Short mmCIF file of C-alpha atoms and ligand atoms in Angstrom, two decimals:
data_model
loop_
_atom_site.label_atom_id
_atom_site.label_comp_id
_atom_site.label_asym_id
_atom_site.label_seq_id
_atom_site.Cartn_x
_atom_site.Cartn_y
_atom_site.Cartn_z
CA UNK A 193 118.86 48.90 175.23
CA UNK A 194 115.31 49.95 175.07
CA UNK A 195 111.76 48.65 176.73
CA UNK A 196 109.53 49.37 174.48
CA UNK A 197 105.31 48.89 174.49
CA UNK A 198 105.67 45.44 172.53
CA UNK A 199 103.44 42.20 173.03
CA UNK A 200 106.03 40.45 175.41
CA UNK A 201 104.84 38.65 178.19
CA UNK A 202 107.51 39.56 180.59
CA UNK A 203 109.58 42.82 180.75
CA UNK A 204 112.37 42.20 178.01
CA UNK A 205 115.49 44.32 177.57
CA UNK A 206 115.86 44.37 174.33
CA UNK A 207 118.97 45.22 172.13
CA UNK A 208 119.49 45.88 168.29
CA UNK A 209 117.01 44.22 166.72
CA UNK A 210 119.33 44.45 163.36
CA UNK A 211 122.46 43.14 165.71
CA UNK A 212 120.43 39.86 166.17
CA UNK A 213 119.95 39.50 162.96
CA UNK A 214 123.53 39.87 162.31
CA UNK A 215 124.51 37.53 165.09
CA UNK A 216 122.10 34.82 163.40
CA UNK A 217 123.64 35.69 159.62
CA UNK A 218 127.34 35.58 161.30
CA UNK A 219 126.48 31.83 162.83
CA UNK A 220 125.09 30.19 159.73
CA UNK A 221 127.72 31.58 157.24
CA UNK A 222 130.42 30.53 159.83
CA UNK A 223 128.64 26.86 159.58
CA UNK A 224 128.19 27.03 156.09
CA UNK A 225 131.59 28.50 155.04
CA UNK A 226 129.88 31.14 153.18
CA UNK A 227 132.33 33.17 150.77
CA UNK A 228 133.39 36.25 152.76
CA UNK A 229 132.44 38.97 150.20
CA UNK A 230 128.39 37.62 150.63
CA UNK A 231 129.35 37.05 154.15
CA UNK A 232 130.04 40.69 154.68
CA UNK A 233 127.29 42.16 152.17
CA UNK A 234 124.43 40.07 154.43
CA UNK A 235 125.31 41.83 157.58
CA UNK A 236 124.79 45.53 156.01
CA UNK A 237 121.62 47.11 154.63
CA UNK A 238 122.78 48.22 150.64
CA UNK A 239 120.90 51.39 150.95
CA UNK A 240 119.22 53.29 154.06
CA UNK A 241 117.01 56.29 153.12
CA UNK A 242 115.71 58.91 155.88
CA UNK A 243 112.94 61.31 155.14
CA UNK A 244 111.68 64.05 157.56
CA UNK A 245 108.48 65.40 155.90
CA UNK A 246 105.73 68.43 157.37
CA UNK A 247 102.23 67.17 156.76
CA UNK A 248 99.50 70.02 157.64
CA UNK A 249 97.42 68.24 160.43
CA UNK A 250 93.22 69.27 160.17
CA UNK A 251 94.01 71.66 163.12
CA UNK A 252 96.42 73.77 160.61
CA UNK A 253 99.42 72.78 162.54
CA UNK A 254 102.28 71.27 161.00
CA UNK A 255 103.44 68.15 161.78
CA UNK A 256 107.34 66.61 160.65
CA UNK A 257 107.09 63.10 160.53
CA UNK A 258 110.32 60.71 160.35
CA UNK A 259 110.13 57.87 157.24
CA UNK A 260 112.58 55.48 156.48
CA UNK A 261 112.90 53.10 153.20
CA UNK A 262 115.48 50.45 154.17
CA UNK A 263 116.95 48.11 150.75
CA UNK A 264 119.30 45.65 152.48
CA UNK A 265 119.55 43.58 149.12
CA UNK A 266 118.52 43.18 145.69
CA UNK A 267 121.09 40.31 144.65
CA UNK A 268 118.21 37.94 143.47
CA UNK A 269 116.05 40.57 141.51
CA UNK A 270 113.73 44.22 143.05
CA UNK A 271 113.90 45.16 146.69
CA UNK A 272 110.50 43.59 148.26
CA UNK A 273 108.74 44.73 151.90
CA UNK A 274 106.38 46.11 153.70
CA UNK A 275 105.86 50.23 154.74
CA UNK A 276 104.53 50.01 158.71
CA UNK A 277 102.97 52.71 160.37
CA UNK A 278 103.93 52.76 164.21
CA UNK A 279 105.03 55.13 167.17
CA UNK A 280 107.82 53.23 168.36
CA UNK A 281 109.21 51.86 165.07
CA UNK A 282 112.76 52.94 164.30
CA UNK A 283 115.50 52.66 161.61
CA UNK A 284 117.13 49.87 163.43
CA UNK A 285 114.05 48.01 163.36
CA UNK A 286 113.49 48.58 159.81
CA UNK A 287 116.86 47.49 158.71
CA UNK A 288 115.74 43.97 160.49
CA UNK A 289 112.61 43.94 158.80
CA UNK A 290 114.33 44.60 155.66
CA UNK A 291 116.87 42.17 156.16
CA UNK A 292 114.32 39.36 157.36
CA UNK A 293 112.68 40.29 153.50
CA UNK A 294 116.10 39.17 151.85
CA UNK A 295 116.31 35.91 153.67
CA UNK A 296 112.28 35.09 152.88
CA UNK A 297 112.24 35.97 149.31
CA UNK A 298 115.39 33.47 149.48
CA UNK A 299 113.52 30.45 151.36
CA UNK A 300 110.35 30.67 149.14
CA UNK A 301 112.76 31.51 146.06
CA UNK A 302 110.58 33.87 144.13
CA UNK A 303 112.87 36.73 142.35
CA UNK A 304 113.41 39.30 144.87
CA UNK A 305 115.68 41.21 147.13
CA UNK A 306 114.35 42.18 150.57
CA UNK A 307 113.07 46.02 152.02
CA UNK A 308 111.38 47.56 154.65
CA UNK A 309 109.77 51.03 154.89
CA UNK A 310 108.09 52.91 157.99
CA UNK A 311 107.03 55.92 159.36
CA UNK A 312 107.03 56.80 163.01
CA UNK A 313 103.19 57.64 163.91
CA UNK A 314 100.38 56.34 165.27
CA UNK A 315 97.69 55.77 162.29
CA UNK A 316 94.80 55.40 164.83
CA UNK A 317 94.92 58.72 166.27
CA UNK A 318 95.10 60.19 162.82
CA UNK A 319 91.81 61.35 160.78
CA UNK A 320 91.46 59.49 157.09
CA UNK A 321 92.78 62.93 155.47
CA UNK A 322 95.73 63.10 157.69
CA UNK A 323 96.56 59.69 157.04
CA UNK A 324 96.25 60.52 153.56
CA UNK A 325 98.24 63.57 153.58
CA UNK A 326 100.85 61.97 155.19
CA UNK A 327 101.17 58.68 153.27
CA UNK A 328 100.97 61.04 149.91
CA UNK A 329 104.06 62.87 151.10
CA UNK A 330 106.06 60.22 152.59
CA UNK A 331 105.54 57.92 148.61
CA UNK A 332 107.01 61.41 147.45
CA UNK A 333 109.62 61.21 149.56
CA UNK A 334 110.68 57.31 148.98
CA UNK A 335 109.91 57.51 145.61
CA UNK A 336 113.56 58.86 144.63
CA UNK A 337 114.46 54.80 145.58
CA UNK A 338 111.05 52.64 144.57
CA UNK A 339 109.33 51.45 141.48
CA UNK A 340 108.53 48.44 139.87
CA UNK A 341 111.77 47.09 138.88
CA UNK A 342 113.81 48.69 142.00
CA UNK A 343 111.90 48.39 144.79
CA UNK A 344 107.98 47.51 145.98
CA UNK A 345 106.51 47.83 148.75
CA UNK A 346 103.30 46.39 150.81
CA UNK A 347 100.92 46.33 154.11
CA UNK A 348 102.69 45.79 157.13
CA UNK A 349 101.42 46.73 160.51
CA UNK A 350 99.24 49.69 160.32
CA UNK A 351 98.92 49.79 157.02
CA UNK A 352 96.22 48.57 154.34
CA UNK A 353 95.06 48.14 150.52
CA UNK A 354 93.85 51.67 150.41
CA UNK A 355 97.41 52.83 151.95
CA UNK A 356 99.05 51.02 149.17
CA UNK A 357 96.75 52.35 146.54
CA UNK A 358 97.24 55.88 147.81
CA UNK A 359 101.20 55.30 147.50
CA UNK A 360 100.11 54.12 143.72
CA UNK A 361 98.77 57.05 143.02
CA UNK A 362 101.18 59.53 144.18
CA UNK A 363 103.74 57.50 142.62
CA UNK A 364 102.01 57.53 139.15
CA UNK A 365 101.04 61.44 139.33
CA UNK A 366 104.60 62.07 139.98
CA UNK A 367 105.65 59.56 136.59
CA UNK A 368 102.91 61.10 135.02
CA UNK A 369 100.95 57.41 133.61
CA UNK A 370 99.81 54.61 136.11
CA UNK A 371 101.91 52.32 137.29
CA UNK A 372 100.28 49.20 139.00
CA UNK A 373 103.71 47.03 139.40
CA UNK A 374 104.98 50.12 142.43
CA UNK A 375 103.17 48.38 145.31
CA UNK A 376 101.46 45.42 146.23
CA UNK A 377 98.74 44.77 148.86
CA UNK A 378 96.04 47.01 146.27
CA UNK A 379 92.47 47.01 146.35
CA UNK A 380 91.08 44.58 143.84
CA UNK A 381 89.95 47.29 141.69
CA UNK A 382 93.08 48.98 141.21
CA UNK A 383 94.99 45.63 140.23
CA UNK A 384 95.48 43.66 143.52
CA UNK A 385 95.42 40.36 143.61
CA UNK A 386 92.26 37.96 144.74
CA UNK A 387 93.48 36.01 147.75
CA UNK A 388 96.37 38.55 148.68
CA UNK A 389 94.37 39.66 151.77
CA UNK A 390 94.49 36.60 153.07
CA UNK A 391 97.70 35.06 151.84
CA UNK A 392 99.64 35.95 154.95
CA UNK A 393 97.40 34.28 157.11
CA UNK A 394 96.34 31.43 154.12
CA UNK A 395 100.68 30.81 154.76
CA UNK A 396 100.81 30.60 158.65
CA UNK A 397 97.81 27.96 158.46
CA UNK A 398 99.36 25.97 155.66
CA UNK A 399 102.55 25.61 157.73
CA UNK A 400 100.56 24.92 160.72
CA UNK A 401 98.75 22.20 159.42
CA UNK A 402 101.88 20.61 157.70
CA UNK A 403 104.15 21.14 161.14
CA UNK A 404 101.23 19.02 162.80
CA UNK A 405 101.20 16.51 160.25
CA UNK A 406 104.88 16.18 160.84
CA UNK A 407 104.86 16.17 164.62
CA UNK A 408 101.56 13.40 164.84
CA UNK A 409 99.04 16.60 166.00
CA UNK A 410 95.36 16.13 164.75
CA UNK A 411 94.14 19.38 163.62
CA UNK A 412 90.94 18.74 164.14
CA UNK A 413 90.39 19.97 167.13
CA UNK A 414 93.57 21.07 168.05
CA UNK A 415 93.75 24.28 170.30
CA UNK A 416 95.54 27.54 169.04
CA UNK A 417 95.83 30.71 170.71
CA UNK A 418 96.46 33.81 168.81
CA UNK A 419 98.24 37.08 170.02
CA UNK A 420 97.30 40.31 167.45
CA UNK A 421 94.60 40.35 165.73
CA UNK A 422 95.03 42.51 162.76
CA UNK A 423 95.49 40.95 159.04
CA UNK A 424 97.75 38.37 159.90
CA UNK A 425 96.62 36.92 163.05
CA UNK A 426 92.70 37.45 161.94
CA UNK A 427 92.70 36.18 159.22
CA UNK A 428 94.89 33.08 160.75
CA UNK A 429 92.26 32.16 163.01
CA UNK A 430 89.83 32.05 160.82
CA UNK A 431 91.12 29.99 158.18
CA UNK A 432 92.52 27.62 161.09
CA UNK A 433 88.91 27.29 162.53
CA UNK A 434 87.66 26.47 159.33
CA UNK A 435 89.81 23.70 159.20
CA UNK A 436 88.29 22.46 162.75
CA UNK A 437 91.06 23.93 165.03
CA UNK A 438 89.61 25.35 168.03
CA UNK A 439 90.68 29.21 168.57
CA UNK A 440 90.96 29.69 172.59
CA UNK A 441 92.30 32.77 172.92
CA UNK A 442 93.01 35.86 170.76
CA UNK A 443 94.74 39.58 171.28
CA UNK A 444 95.07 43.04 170.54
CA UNK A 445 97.07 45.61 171.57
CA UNK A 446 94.14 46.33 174.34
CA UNK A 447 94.12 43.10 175.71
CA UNK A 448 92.80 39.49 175.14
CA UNK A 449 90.26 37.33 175.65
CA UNK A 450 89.94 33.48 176.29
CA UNK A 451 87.20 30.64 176.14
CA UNK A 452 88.09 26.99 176.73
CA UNK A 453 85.34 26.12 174.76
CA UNK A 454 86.30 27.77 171.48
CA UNK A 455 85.79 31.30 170.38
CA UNK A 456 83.27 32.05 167.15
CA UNK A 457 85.89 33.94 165.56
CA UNK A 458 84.01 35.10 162.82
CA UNK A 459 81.58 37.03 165.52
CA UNK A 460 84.91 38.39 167.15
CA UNK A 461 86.16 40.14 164.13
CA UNK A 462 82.47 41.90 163.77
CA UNK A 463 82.75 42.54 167.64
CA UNK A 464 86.62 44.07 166.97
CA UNK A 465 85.20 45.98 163.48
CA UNK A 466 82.62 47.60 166.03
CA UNK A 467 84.45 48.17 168.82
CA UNK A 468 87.93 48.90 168.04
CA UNK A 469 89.14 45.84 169.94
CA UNK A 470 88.10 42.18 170.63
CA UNK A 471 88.09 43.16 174.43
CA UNK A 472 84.60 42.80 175.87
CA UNK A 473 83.65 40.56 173.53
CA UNK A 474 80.49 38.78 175.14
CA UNK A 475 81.43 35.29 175.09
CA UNK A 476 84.95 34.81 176.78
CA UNK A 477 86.79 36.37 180.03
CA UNK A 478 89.30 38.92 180.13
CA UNK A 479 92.87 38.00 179.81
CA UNK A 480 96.69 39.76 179.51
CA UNK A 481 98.76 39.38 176.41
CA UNK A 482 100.84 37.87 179.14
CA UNK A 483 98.45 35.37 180.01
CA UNK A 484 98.07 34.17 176.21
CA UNK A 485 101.29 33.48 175.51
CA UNK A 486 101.36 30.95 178.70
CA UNK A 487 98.09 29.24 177.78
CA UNK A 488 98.45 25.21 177.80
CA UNK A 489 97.79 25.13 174.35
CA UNK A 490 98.69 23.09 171.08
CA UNK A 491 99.69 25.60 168.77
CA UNK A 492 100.39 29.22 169.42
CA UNK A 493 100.58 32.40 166.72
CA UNK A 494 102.26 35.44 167.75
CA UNK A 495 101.35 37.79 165.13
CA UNK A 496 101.87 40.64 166.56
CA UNK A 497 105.17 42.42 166.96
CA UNK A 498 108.76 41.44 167.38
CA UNK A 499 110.21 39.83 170.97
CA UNK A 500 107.03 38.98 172.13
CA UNK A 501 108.54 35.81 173.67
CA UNK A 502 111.66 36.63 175.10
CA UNK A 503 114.38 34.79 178.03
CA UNK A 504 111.95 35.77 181.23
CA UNK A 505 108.34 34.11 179.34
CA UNK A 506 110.27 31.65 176.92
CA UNK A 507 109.82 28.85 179.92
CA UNK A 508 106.48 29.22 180.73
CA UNK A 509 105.26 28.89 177.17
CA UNK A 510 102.97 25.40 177.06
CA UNK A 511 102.11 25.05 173.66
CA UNK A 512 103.64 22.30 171.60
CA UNK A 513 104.74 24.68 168.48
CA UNK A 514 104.87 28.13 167.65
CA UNK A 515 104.11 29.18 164.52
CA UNK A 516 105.56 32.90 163.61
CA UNK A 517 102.81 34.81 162.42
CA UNK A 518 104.80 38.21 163.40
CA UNK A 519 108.33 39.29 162.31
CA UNK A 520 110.78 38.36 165.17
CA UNK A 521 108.14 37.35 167.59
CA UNK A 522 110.78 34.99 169.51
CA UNK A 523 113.96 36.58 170.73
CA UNK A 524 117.21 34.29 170.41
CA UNK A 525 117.65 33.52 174.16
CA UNK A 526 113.98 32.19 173.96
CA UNK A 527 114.46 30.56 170.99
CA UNK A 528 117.24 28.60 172.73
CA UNK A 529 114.90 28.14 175.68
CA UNK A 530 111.96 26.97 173.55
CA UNK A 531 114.24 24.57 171.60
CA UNK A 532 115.69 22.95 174.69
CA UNK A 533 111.72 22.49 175.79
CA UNK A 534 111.08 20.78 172.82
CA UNK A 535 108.81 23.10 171.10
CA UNK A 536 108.82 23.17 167.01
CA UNK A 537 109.06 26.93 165.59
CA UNK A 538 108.04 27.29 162.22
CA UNK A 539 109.97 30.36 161.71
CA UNK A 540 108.86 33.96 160.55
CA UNK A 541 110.63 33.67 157.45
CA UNK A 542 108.84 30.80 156.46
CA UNK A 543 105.32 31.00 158.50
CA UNK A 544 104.60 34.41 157.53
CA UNK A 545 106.01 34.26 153.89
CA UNK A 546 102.56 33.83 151.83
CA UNK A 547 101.70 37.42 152.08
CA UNK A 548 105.28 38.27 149.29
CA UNK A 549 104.21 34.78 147.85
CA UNK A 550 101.00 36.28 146.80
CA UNK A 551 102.09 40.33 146.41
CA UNK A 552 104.95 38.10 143.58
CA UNK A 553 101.66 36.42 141.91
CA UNK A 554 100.18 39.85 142.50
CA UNK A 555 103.33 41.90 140.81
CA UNK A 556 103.29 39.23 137.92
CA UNK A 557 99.42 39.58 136.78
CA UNK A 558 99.99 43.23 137.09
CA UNK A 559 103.14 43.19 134.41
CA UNK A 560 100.83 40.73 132.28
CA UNK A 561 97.52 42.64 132.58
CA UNK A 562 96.55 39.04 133.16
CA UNK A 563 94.53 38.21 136.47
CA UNK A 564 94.19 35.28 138.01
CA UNK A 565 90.86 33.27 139.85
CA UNK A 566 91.67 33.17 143.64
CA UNK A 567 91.46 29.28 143.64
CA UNK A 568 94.22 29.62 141.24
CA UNK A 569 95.93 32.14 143.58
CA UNK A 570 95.78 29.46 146.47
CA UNK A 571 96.11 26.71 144.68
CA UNK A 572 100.00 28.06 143.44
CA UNK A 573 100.63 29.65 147.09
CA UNK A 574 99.97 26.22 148.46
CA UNK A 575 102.22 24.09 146.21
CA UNK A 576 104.80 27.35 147.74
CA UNK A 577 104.29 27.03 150.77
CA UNK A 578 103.96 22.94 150.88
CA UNK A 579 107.45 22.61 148.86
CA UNK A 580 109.45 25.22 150.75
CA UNK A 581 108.29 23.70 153.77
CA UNK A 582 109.73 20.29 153.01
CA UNK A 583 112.70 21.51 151.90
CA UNK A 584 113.15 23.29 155.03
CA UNK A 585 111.84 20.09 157.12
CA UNK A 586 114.81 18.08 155.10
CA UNK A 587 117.63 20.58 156.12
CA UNK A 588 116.71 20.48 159.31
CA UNK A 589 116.55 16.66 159.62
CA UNK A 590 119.86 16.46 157.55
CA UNK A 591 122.38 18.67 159.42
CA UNK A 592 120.37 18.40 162.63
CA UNK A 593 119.23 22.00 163.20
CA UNK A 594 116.03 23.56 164.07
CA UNK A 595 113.52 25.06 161.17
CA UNK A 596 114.86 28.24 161.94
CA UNK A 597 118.30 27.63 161.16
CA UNK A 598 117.39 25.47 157.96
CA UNK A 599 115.49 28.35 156.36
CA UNK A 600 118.48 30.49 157.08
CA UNK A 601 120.79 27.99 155.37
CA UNK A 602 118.31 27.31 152.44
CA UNK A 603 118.04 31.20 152.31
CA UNK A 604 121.56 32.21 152.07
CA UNK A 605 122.57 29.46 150.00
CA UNK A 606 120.33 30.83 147.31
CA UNK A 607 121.99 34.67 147.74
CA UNK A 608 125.50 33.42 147.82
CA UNK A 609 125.40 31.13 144.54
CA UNK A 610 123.11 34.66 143.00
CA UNK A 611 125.86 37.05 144.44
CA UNK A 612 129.05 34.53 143.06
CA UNK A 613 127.34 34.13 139.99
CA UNK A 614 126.35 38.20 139.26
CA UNK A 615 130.09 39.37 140.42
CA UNK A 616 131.12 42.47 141.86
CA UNK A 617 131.10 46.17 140.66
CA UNK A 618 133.64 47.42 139.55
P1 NAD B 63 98.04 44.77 161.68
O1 NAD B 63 98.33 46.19 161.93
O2 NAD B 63 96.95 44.39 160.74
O3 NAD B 63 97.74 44.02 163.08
C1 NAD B 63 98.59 44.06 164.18
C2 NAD B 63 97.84 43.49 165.37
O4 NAD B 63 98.74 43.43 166.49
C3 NAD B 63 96.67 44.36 165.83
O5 NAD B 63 95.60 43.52 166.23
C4 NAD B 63 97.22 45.10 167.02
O6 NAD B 63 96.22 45.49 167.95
C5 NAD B 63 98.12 44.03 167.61
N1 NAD B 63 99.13 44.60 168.49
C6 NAD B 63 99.87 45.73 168.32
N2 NAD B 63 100.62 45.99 169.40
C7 NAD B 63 100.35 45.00 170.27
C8 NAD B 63 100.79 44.72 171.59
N3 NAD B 63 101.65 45.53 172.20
N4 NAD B 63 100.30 43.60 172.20
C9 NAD B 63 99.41 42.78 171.55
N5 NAD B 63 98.95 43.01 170.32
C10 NAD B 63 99.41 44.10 169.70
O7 NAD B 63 99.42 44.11 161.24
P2 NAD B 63 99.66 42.76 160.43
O8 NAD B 63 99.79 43.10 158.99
O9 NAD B 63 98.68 41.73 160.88
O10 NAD B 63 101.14 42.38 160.92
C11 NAD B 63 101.36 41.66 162.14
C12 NAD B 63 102.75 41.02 162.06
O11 NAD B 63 102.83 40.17 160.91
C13 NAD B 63 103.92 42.00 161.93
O12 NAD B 63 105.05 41.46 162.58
C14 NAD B 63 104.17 42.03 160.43
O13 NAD B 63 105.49 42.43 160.10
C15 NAD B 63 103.94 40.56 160.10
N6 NAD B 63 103.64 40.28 158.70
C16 NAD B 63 102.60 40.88 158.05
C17 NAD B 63 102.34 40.55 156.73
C18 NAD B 63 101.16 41.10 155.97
O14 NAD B 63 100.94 40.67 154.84
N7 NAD B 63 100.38 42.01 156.54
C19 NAD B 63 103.17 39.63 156.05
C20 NAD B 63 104.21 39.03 156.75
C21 NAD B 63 104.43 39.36 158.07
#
């Protein structure tokens, strides 16, 4: 057990973040019957790659960094997931992450496996040309098991377009011609997609707004608190203030801050581009990452880190539903504990999943040379996002389980009739 610096309200112990995913892949094939050969395939990553790699720092010291490219399935078609750039990430966590990928791709059913990638730094204490350096070295590393048709990876936490366009370009020196399909997440100019900026955020706000529909919340109005405030959780509360939800609160890693009366998000983000954080911003008082998460609220969007709510805060969280911005924001004691409260999760694998909606639409154009307007971009991730949602809702209504546990059914449904259907080797 570990105690990591994550976004938890309370001290949390926290244990294998890839054994709870495990335990939650064990339950649902148990209730599902799943065949035992996909049964057993789920639990383990297919292919776990370690890279220790010197980068020379602007001092002239040498650095050896620790990378890891995780592919824990590509039954339904290429390896899909994010790279993150953190201290405390490790391989356990990225196996979790990778597996999490598998199970989304399933629920939103676009054509991929799932796969996670990180390196073990801290990006903000890095200069541009170390950061450059490194993430040159580490694509040369991975690139033995990534590529358009194997495995493609994205922005996660502490990474960004430029990242991923530096990871194209090593990749494509190495093949020797370009080769836009290798990531997603791009600058526009170099083949991203319009909209995929915001897609992860466009998702969690879809869901939101369909998960109040459902439970008789008006959204206009409404009050949301938002912990992180980095791609997903930014660009969250601005799209959910544009559609008249009133952002309270909002976090970073240095702290939060909190007005009653609605924060002009737009003016926080400037304040946070200037600053480094959206501490001190003018309007609003000081409050704890703690404090957010326990703010009477109606809707609240951890979109930070994993086991931000976890057994000793799960109780004191007010808000009528969560929506998972982050990757394994809610641990399972406190999903049990939010559940018995009444509280309506949209899960991560559904909340979060527009950001791989829109990196598919992204790695599509990019195989057809043919790009699309972003109101056509959001106008497909929507009719996504709205249909896996109701299927999800259904599940859940049908065999009386919460959203969670639907999208894992829905999810490994899909991989078991792939897996039956492809066979085994040899
Ligand atoms: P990011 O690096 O852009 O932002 C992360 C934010 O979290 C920052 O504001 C940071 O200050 C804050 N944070 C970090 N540590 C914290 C702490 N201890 N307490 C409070 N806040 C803290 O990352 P992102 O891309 O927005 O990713 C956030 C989450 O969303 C992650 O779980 C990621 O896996 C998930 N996600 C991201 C995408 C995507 O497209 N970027 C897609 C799906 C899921």
């Amino acid at each position: 057990m570990s105690e990591k610096t994550q976004p938890r309200g309370a001290t949390c112990e926290i244990t294998s973040p890839f054994e709870m995913v495990q335990q939650r892949i064990d339950a649902i094939c148990e209730r599902l019957k799943t065949c035992e050969t996909c049964h057993l395939r789920l639990r383990e990553c297919e292919r776990e790659l370690i890279v220790h790699f010197p980068v020379k720092m602007d001092d002239g010291r040498i650095e050896v960094f620790t990378g890891y490219r995780v592919q824990h399935s590509d039954i339904r078609g290429p390896a899909k997931g994010g790279i993150r750039f953190h201290p405390d990430v490790t391989l356990d966590e990225t196996k979790a992450l990778a597996a999490w990928m598998t199970l989304k791709t399933a629920v939103v059913n676009i054509p991929y496996g799932g796969a996670k990638g990180a390196v073990t730094c801290d990006p903000k204490v890095l200069s541009q040309d170390e950061l450059e350096r490194l993430t040159r070295r580490y694509a040369s590393d991975i690139s033995l098991v990534i590529g358009p048709e194997r495995d493609i990876p994205a922005p996660d936490v502490g990474t960004n377009p430029q990242i991923m366009a530096w990871i194209m370009d090593t990749y494509s020196v190495n093949k020797g011609y370009s080769v836009l399909g290798v990531v997603t997440g791009k600058p526009i100019a170099l083949g991203g997609s319009k909209g995929r900026f915001e897609a992860t955020g466009r998702g969690c706000t879809i869901t939101a707004k369909l998960s109040a529909q459902h439970l008789g919340i008006s959204f206009d109005g409404a009050t949301v608190a938002v912990q992180g405030f980095g791609n997903v959780g930014s660009v969250s509360a601005i799209l959910l203030a544009k559609e008249g939800c009133k952002i309270i609160a909002v976090s970073d890693s240095k702290g939060g801050i909190y007005n009653p009366q609605g924060l002009d998000v737009e003016e926080v983000r400037s304040h946070k581009k200037a600053t480094g954080s959206v501490v001190n911003y003018k309007d609003a008082e000081a409050i704890t990452n703690t404090e957010l998460l326990e703010l009477p609220c109606d809707i609240l969007l951890p979109s930070a880190l994993e086991d931000a709510i976890c057994a000793p805060n799960a109780a004191s969280v007010k808000a009528r539903m969560i929506v998972e911005g982050a990757n394994g924001p809610i641990t399972p004691e406190a999903d049990d504990i939010l559940g018995d409260n009444g509280k309506f999760v949209v899960p991560d694998v559904l909340a979060n999943a527009g950001g791989v909606v829109v990196s598919y639409f992204e790695w599509v154009q990019g195989l057809q040379s043919f790009f699309w307007s972003e109101d056509e971009v959001n106008r497909q991730l929507q009719m996504v996002m709205d249909n896996t949602f109701h299927e999800v809702l259904e599940i859940s209504q049908r065999e009386k389980v919460d959203m969670r546990n639907a999208a894992y059914m829905l999810a490994i449904k899909r991989i078991e009739e792939a897996m039956m259907t492809r066979g085994m080797f040899p």
